CSV table of C-alpha atoms in Angstrom, one decimal:
chain,number,residue,atom,x,y,z
A,371,MET,CA,-59.1,47.0,-41.8
A,372,THR,CA,-56.2,44.8,-42.7
A,373,VAL,CA,-52.5,45.4,-42.2
A,374,ARG,CA,-52.2,46.9,-45.7
A,375,ASP,CA,-54.7,49.6,-44.5
A,376,TYR,CA,-52.6,50.9,-41.6
A,377,PRO,CA,-49.9,53.4,-42.3
A,378,GLU,CA,-46.4,52.2,-42.5
A,379,THR,CA,-45.1,53.8,-39.4
A,380,LYS,CA,-47.7,51.7,-37.4
A,381,VAL,CA,-46.7,48.7,-39.1
A,382,ARG,CA,-43.2,49.1,-38.4
A,383,ARG,CA,-43.8,50.0,-34.5
A,384,ARG,CA,-46.1,46.7,-34.4
A,385,ALA,CA,-43.3,44.5,-36.1
A,386,GLU,CA,-40.9,45.9,-33.6
A,387,ARG,CA,-42.9,45.1,-30.5
A,388,GLY,CA,-43.5,41.7,-31.7
A,389,THR,CA,-39.7,41.2,-32.1
A,390,VAL,CA,-38.9,42.7,-28.7
A,391,LEU,CA,-41.6,40.2,-27.1
A,392,LEU,CA,-40.1,37.2,-28.9
A,393,SER,CA,-36.5,38.2,-27.8
A,394,VAL,CA,-37.8,38.5,-24.2
A,395,LEU,CA,-39.5,35.1,-24.5
A,396,LEU,CA,-36.3,33.5,-26.0
A,397,LEU,CA,-34.2,35.1,-23.2
A,398,ILE,CA,-36.4,33.7,-20.7
A,399,VAL,CA,-36.3,30.3,-22.1
A,400,VAL,CA,-32.3,30.4,-22.1
A,401,MET,CA,-32.2,31.7,-18.7
A,402,SER,CA,-34.7,29.0,-17.5
A,403,GLY,CA,-32.5,26.4,-19.1
A,404,ILE,CA,-29.2,27.8,-17.5
A,405,THR,CA,-30.9,28.1,-14.2
A,406,VAL,CA,-32.1,24.4,-14.4
A,407,ALA,CA,-28.6,23.4,-15.4
A,408,LEU,CA,-26.9,25.3,-12.7
A,409,SER,CA,-29.4,23.7,-10.2
A,410,ASP,CA,-28.6,20.2,-11.3
A,411,GLY,CA,-25.1,21.0,-11.3
A,412,LEU,CA,-25.3,22.2,-7.7
A,413,ARG,CA,-27.5,19.3,-6.6
A,414,PHE,CA,-25.2,16.7,-8.1
A,415,GLY,CA,-22.0,18.5,-6.5
A,416,ILE,CA,-23.5,18.5,-3.2
A,417,ARG,CA,-24.6,14.8,-3.6
A,418,ARG,CA,-21.1,14.1,-4.8
A,419,ALA,CA,-19.5,16.0,-2.0
A,420,ILE,CA,-21.8,14.2,0.6
A,421,ASN,CA,-20.9,10.8,-0.9
A,422,GLN,CA,-17.3,11.5,-0.7
A,423,GLN,CA,-17.6,12.6,2.8
A,424,THR,CA,-19.3,9.5,3.9
A,425,LEU,CA,-17.0,7.3,2.1
A,426,ALA,CA,-14.2,9.0,3.6
A,427,GLN,CA,-15.7,8.4,7.2
A,428,ALA,CA,-16.3,4.9,6.2
A,429,ASP,CA,-12.6,4.5,5.3
A,430,TYR,CA,-11.9,6.0,8.6
A,431,TYR,CA,-14.0,3.2,10.5
A,432,ALA,CA,-12.5,0.5,8.3
A,433,ARG,CA,-8.9,1.7,9.4
A,434,GLY,CA,-9.9,1.8,13.0
A,435,ALA,CA,-11.3,-1.8,12.9
A,436,GLU,CA,-8.2,-2.9,11.1
A,437,ALA,CA,-6.0,-1.2,14.3
A,438,LEU,CA,-8.2,-3.5,16.3
A,439,ALA,CA,-7.4,-6.7,14.1
A,440,ARG,CA,-3.6,-6.0,14.4
A,441,GLU,CA,-3.8,-5.6,18.1
A,442,ALA,CA,-5.4,-8.9,18.3
A,443,ILE,CA,-3.1,-10.6,16.0
A,444,TRP,CA,0.0,-9.1,18.1
A,445,LEU,CA,-1.3,-10.2,21.4
A,446,SER,CA,-2.1,-13.9,20.1
A,447,TRP,CA,1.8,-13.8,18.9
A,448,ASN,CA,3.2,-12.2,22.3
A,449,GLN,CA,1.1,-15.0,24.3
A,450,GLN,CA,2.4,-17.9,21.9
A,451,PRO,CA,5.0,-16.9,19.3
A,452,GLN,CA,5.9,-20.3,18.2
A,453,ARG,CA,2.4,-21.3,17.2
A,454,SER,CA,-1.0,-20.2,15.9
A,455,THR,CA,-4.4,-21.9,16.4
A,456,LEU,CA,-8.0,-21.2,16.2
A,457,LEU,CA,-8.3,-20.7,20.0
A,458,ASP,CA,-6.1,-17.3,19.3
A,459,GLN,CA,-7.8,-13.9,19.8
A,460,TRP,CA,-7.7,-13.0,16.0
A,461,ALA,CA,-9.4,-16.1,15.1
A,462,ARG,CA,-12.6,-15.4,16.8
A,463,ALA,CA,-16.0,-15.4,14.7
A,464,PRO,CA,-16.9,-12.3,12.6
A,465,GLN,CA,-17.3,-9.3,15.2
A,466,ASP,CA,-20.1,-6.7,14.8
A,467,PHE,CA,-19.9,-3.2,16.2
A,468,LEU,CA,-22.6,-0.7,16.1
A,469,ILE,CA,-21.6,2.8,15.1
A,470,PRO,CA,-23.4,6.1,14.7
A,471,GLY,CA,-25.2,5.8,11.4
A,472,GLY,CA,-24.5,2.1,10.7
A,473,ARG,CA,-22.4,-0.8,11.8
A,474,ILE,CA,-18.9,-2.5,11.3
A,475,ARG,CA,-18.3,-6.1,10.6
A,476,GLY,CA,-15.0,-7.7,10.7
A,477,VAL,CA,-13.2,-10.8,10.5
A,478,VAL,CA,-9.5,-12.1,10.4
A,479,ARG,CA,-8.5,-15.3,8.7
A,480,ASP,CA,-5.2,-17.0,8.1
A,481,GLY,CA,-4.2,-15.5,4.7
A,482,GLY,CA,-1.6,-18.2,4.3
A,483,ASN,CA,-3.8,-21.2,3.9
A,484,CYS,CA,-4.2,-20.9,0.2
A,485,PHE,CA,-1.8,-21.4,-3.0
A,486,ASN,CA,-0.2,-18.4,-3.9
A,487,ILE,CA,-0.4,-18.1,-7.7
A,488,ASN,CA,2.7,-15.9,-7.9
A,489,SER,CA,4.7,-18.9,-6.6
A,490,LEU,CA,4.6,-20.4,-10.1
A,491,VAL,CA,7.2,-18.1,-11.2
A,492,ARG,CA,10.7,-17.1,-9.4
A,493,LEU,CA,12.8,-14.0,-10.3
A,494,GLY,CA,15.9,-14.8,-11.9
A,495,GLU,CA,18.8,-13.3,-13.6
A,496,GLY,CA,18.3,-9.8,-15.3
A,497,GLY,CA,15.0,-9.4,-13.3
A,498,LEU,CA,13.1,-12.2,-15.3
A,499,PHE,CA,10.4,-14.4,-14.0
A,500,ARG,CA,10.6,-17.8,-14.8
A,501,ALA,CA,8.7,-21.1,-14.2
A,502,GLU,CA,8.9,-22.6,-11.0
A,503,GLU,CA,8.2,-26.4,-11.7
A,504,GLU,CA,7.6,-27.8,-8.2
A,505,ALA,CA,4.9,-25.3,-7.7
A,506,ALA,CA,3.6,-26.1,-11.0
A,507,LEU,CA,2.9,-29.7,-10.0
A,508,ILE,CA,1.3,-28.7,-6.8
A,509,LEU,CA,-1.2,-26.4,-8.5
A,510,ALA,CA,-1.9,-29.2,-11.1
A,511,ARG,CA,-2.4,-31.8,-8.0
A,512,LEU,CA,-4.9,-29.2,-6.6
A,513,TYR,CA,-6.9,-28.7,-9.9
A,514,THR,CA,-7.0,-32.8,-9.9
A,515,LEU,CA,-8.4,-32.9,-6.8
A,516,LEU,CA,-11.1,-30.4,-7.7
A,517,GLY,CA,-12.1,-32.8,-10.3
A,518,PHE,CA,-10.5,-31.4,-13.5
A,519,GLY,CA,-8.9,-34.1,-15.9
A,520,GLU,CA,-5.1,-34.2,-16.2
A,521,VAL,CA,-5.0,-32.5,-19.6
A,522,GLN,CA,-7.1,-29.5,-18.3
A,523,ALA,CA,-5.4,-29.1,-15.1
A,524,ASN,CA,-2.1,-29.0,-16.9
A,525,ALA,CA,-3.4,-26.5,-19.4
A,526,LEU,CA,-4.9,-24.4,-16.7
A,527,VAL,CA,-1.3,-24.1,-15.0
A,528,ASP,CA,0.3,-23.9,-18.1
A,529,ASN,CA,-1.8,-20.8,-19.2
A,530,LEU,CA,-1.1,-19.3,-15.8
A,531,ILE,CA,2.6,-19.7,-15.9
A,532,ASP,CA,2.6,-18.1,-19.5
A,533,TRP,CA,0.9,-15.2,-18.1
A,534,LEU,CA,3.3,-14.8,-15.2
A,535,ASP,CA,6.7,-15.6,-16.9
A,536,SER,CA,8.9,-13.1,-18.6
A,537,ASP,CA,9.4,-15.1,-22.0
A,538,GLN,CA,7.4,-15.5,-25.0
A,539,SER,CA,8.0,-19.4,-25.4
A,540,PRO,CA,4.5,-20.9,-24.7
A,541,ARG,CA,4.4,-23.9,-22.4
A,542,PRO,CA,3.2,-27.5,-24.0
A,543,ARG,CA,-0.5,-26.3,-23.2
A,544,GLY,CA,0.1,-22.8,-22.8
A,545,THR,CA,-0.7,-19.6,-24.4
A,546,GLU,CA,1.4,-16.4,-24.7
A,547,ASP,CA,1.0,-12.9,-26.3
A,548,PHE,CA,0.4,-14.4,-29.9
A,549,GLY,CA,-2.8,-16.2,-28.6
A,550,TYR,CA,-4.3,-13.1,-26.8
A,551,SER,CA,-3.4,-10.8,-29.5
A,552,ARG,CA,-6.2,-12.8,-31.6
A,553,ARG,CA,-8.8,-12.0,-29.1
A,554,ASN,CA,-11.2,-9.1,-29.4
A,555,PRO,CA,-10.1,-6.8,-28.2
A,556,PRO,CA,-6.6,-8.0,-28.3
A,557,TYR,CA,-4.3,-7.7,-25.5
A,558,ARG,CA,-0.8,-9.1,-24.1
A,559,THR,CA,0.0,-11.2,-21.0
A,560,ALA,CA,1.1,-9.3,-17.8
A,561,SER,CA,4.8,-10.9,-17.8
A,562,GLY,CA,4.8,-10.1,-14.0
A,563,LEU,CA,3.1,-11.0,-10.8
A,564,MET,CA,-0.6,-10.6,-10.2
A,565,GLY,CA,-2.2,-8.1,-7.7
A,566,ASP,CA,-5.2,-9.9,-7.0
A,567,VAL,CA,-6.7,-13.3,-8.1
A,568,SER,CA,-9.4,-11.4,-9.8
A,569,GLU,CA,-6.9,-10.9,-12.8
A,570,LEU,CA,-7.5,-14.6,-13.5
A,571,ARG,CA,-10.3,-13.7,-15.5
A,572,SER,CA,-8.0,-12.3,-18.3
A,573,VAL,CA,-5.9,-15.6,-18.5
A,574,ALA,CA,-7.0,-18.2,-21.1
A,575,GLY,CA,-9.2,-21.2,-19.9
A,576,TYR,CA,-10.4,-19.5,-16.7
A,577,THR,CA,-13.9,-19.3,-17.4
A,578,PRO,CA,-16.2,-18.0,-14.9
A,579,GLN,CA,-17.4,-21.6,-14.1
A,580,ILE,CA,-13.7,-22.8,-13.4
A,581,LEU,CA,-13.3,-19.8,-11.4
A,582,ILE,CA,-16.0,-20.5,-8.9
A,583,GLN,CA,-14.4,-23.7,-8.3
A,584,VAL,CA,-10.7,-22.6,-7.9
A,585,LEU,CA,-11.0,-19.2,-6.3
A,586,PRO,CA,-11.6,-20.3,-2.6
A,587,PHE,CA,-8.2,-21.8,-2.8
A,588,LEU,CA,-6.3,-19.3,-4.4
A,589,CYS,CA,-4.6,-16.4,-3.3
A,590,ALA,CA,-2.3,-13.7,-5.0
A,591,VAL,CA,0.3,-12.7,-2.3
A,592,PRO,CA,2.6,-9.9,-3.7
A,593,THR,CA,5.8,-12.1,-3.6
A,594,PRO,CA,6.7,-15.2,-5.7
A,595,ALA,CA,7.3,-17.3,-2.5
A,596,PRO,CA,5.2,-19.9,-1.9
A,597,THR,CA,2.6,-19.5,1.3
A,598,ARG,CA,3.2,-21.9,4.4
A,599,ILE,CA,-0.1,-23.7,5.1
A,600,ASN,CA,-0.6,-23.8,8.9
A,601,ILE,CA,-2.0,-27.2,9.7
A,602,ASN,CA,-3.4,-25.6,13.1
A,603,THR,CA,-5.8,-23.2,11.4
A,604,LEU,CA,-7.0,-25.4,8.5
A,605,LEU,CA,-10.9,-26.0,8.7
A,606,ALA,CA,-12.6,-29.4,7.5
A,607,GLY,CA,-13.4,-27.7,4.1
A,608,ASP,CA,-9.5,-26.9,3.7
A,609,ALA,CA,-8.4,-30.4,3.5
A,610,ILE,CA,-7.8,-30.1,-0.2
A,611,LEU,CA,-4.8,-27.7,0.5
A,612,LEU,CA,-3.4,-30.3,2.5
A,613,ALA,CA,-3.8,-33.2,0.0
A,614,MET,CA,-2.6,-31.2,-2.8
A,615,LEU,CA,1.2,-31.1,-1.2
A,616,PHE,CA,1.4,-34.7,-1.2
A,617,GLY,CA,0.5,-36.3,-4.5
A,618,GLU,CA,1.3,-39.8,-5.6
A,619,GLN,CA,5.1,-40.4,-6.5
A,620,ASP,CA,6.8,-43.8,-7.5
A,621,ASP,CA,5.7,-46.3,-5.0
A,622,PHE,CA,4.2,-44.1,-2.3
A,623,ARG,CA,0.7,-43.2,-2.4
A,624,GLY,CA,-0.6,-39.7,-1.9
A,625,LEU,CA,-2.6,-38.0,0.7
A,626,ASP,CA,-6.2,-38.3,0.0
A,627,ILE,CA,-9.0,-35.5,0.7
A,628,GLY,CA,-10.5,-38.2,3.6
A,629,ASP,CA,-7.2,-38.6,5.6
A,630,ALA,CA,-6.5,-35.0,5.4
A,631,GLU,CA,-10.1,-34.2,6.8
A,632,SER,CA,-9.5,-36.9,9.6
A,633,LEU,CA,-6.0,-35.5,10.5
A,634,ILE,CA,-7.7,-31.8,10.8
A,635,GLU,CA,-10.7,-33.1,13.0
A,636,THR,CA,-8.5,-35.2,15.2
A,637,ARG,CA,-5.5,-32.7,15.8
A,638,PRO,CA,-4.9,-31.6,19.4
A,639,LEU,CA,-7.4,-28.7,20.4
A,640,GLU,CA,-4.3,-26.8,21.2
A,641,GLY,CA,-2.9,-27.2,17.9
A,642,PHE,CA,0.3,-29.3,16.9
A,643,LYS,CA,3.6,-28.0,18.4
A,644,GLY,CA,5.9,-28.2,15.6
A,645,ILE,CA,6.4,-30.0,11.9
A,646,GLU,CA,7.8,-33.0,13.8
A,647,GLU,CA,4.7,-33.9,15.8
A,648,ILE,CA,2.5,-33.6,12.6
A,649,LEU,CA,5.0,-36.1,10.5
A,650,ASN,CA,4.6,-38.3,13.4
A,651,GLU,CA,1.1,-39.0,12.4
A,652,SER,CA,0.4,-42.1,10.6
A,653,VAL,CA,-0.7,-40.5,7.4
A,654,PHE,CA,2.6,-38.7,6.9
A,655,ARG,CA,5.0,-41.4,7.9
A,656,ASP,CA,5.4,-42.9,4.2
A,657,LEU,CA,4.8,-39.4,2.5
A,658,GLU,CA,8.0,-38.1,4.2
A,659,ALA,CA,10.0,-41.3,3.4
A,660,ASP,CA,9.7,-39.8,-0.3
A,661,GLY,CA,10.9,-36.4,0.5
A,662,ARG,CA,7.6,-34.6,0.2
A,663,PRO,CA,7.5,-30.8,0.4
A,664,VAL,CA,7.0,-30.7,4.0
A,665,GLU,CA,8.6,-27.1,3.8
A,666,TYR,CA,5.1,-25.8,2.7
A,667,LEU,CA,3.7,-26.7,6.2
A,668,ASP,CA,3.9,-24.7,9.5
A,669,VAL,CA,2.1,-24.3,12.8
A,670,ARG,CA,2.6,-20.6,13.0
A,671,THR,CA,0.5,-18.2,10.7
A,672,SER,CA,2.9,-15.3,9.3
A,673,LEU,CA,-0.1,-13.9,7.0
A,674,TYR,CA,-3.3,-12.6,8.0
A,675,GLU,CA,-6.2,-11.5,5.8
A,676,VAL,CA,-8.4,-8.8,7.6
A,677,VAL,CA,-11.9,-8.3,5.7
A,678,ILE,CA,-14.2,-5.5,7.1
A,679,GLU,CA,-17.7,-4.3,6.2
A,680,VAL,CA,-18.7,-1.1,6.8
A,681,GLU,CA,-22.3,0.2,6.9
A,682,TYR,CA,-22.8,4.0,7.1
A,683,GLU,CA,-25.3,6.4,6.2
A,684,GLY,CA,-26.9,4.0,3.7
A,685,LEU,CA,-23.3,3.4,2.0
A,686,GLU,CA,-22.0,-0.3,2.1
A,687,SER,CA,-18.3,-0.5,1.5
A,688,ARG,CA,-15.7,-3.3,2.1
A,689,TYR,CA,-12.0,-3.3,3.1
A,690,GLU,CA,-9.6,-5.8,2.6
A,691,ALA,CA,-5.9,-6.3,3.9
A,692,LEU,CA,-3.3,-8.6,4.0
A,693,ILE,CA,-0.8,-8.3,7.0
A,694,GLU,CA,2.4,-10.0,7.4
A,695,LEU,CA,3.8,-10.8,11.0
A,696,SER,CA,7.6,-11.3,11.1
A,697,GLY,CA,9.3,-13.6,13.7
A,698,SER,CA,9.8,-10.6,15.7
A,699,GLY,CA,6.3,-9.6,16.2
A,700,GLU,CA,6.2,-6.6,13.6
A,701,LEU,CA,3.0,-6.1,11.5
A,702,ASN,CA,3.4,-4.9,8.1
A,703,ARG,CA,0.6,-4.2,5.7
A,704,LEU,CA,1.5,-5.8,2.4
A,705,SER,CA,-1.6,-4.9,0.5
A,706,SER,CA,-5.2,-3.3,0.8
A,707,GLN,CA,-8.2,-2.2,-1.0
A,708,PHE,CA,-11.2,-0.3,0.0
A,709,GLY,CA,-14.3,0.7,-2.0
A,710,ASP,CA,-18.1,-0.1,-2.5
A,711,ASP,CA,-17.6,-1.7,-5.9
A,712,PHE,CA,-15.3,-4.8,-5.6
């Protein structure tokens, strides 16, 4: 018997039952989808909360490690205020500490043994940043010591100054907003100080290959003042920082890297006591006669870089802080950053 043979009422009831069944099945599918979505959201929410809690705990551990670093810095200053050396408590090898669920590794370095890229400008009238030519010469000297040709070294310096200064007049080998506006995507110069040396990636000429060469010797201290290099805390690999201060001028030869390495390796174990003692070294006598920038040298550290790595509950994070030590022993944090992605 076909459907046409049924009475009209039977056909209608069967159609209604089919509609109800279809509606129920559709409702089950919708509710299942909602349940899955809610479950995923709840699961991700719980995971996110756990991650946030873990990261917060890692941050607490990092701050605690920074407090220990501060104590070591202050104790070293208290024992010997006028001089900082690699024998100080803060200058020990990286320290490892086991914690429940992980470990902490921390190290303190001399934060002033580098060229402060922000020192390429000075804050002038009207709050405008203008080029500092002496600093430009020193940085160009560093780049040539690293193996760059004179033209490329000057171009790297000019591009960096144009990035930092407040005007829109490009230097002889520099680039201002017009040059960056033609890039894809276009952007503008900062016209201000850098917060981190990683920002050099945006400056014209600073390719990844060049950054690998120059970054170990550069820093971005949040002030346009130049850093003072402590000859007592330099390592042999830092000799280039000493050589960059004393380039060739007129009839006087410059300080080459070999002489700088020799000076570092033969310095007194307890360090030089003052600038005068340093200048009595034979390699400096002729250099000082030409009025070289000895104001960039020091025997005391005033900037400290604290680097702390925390492994906790499977999460790896890193904390960095720049600590300033005043002449009276006060410690101030100039900058810091914490996270698992830098």
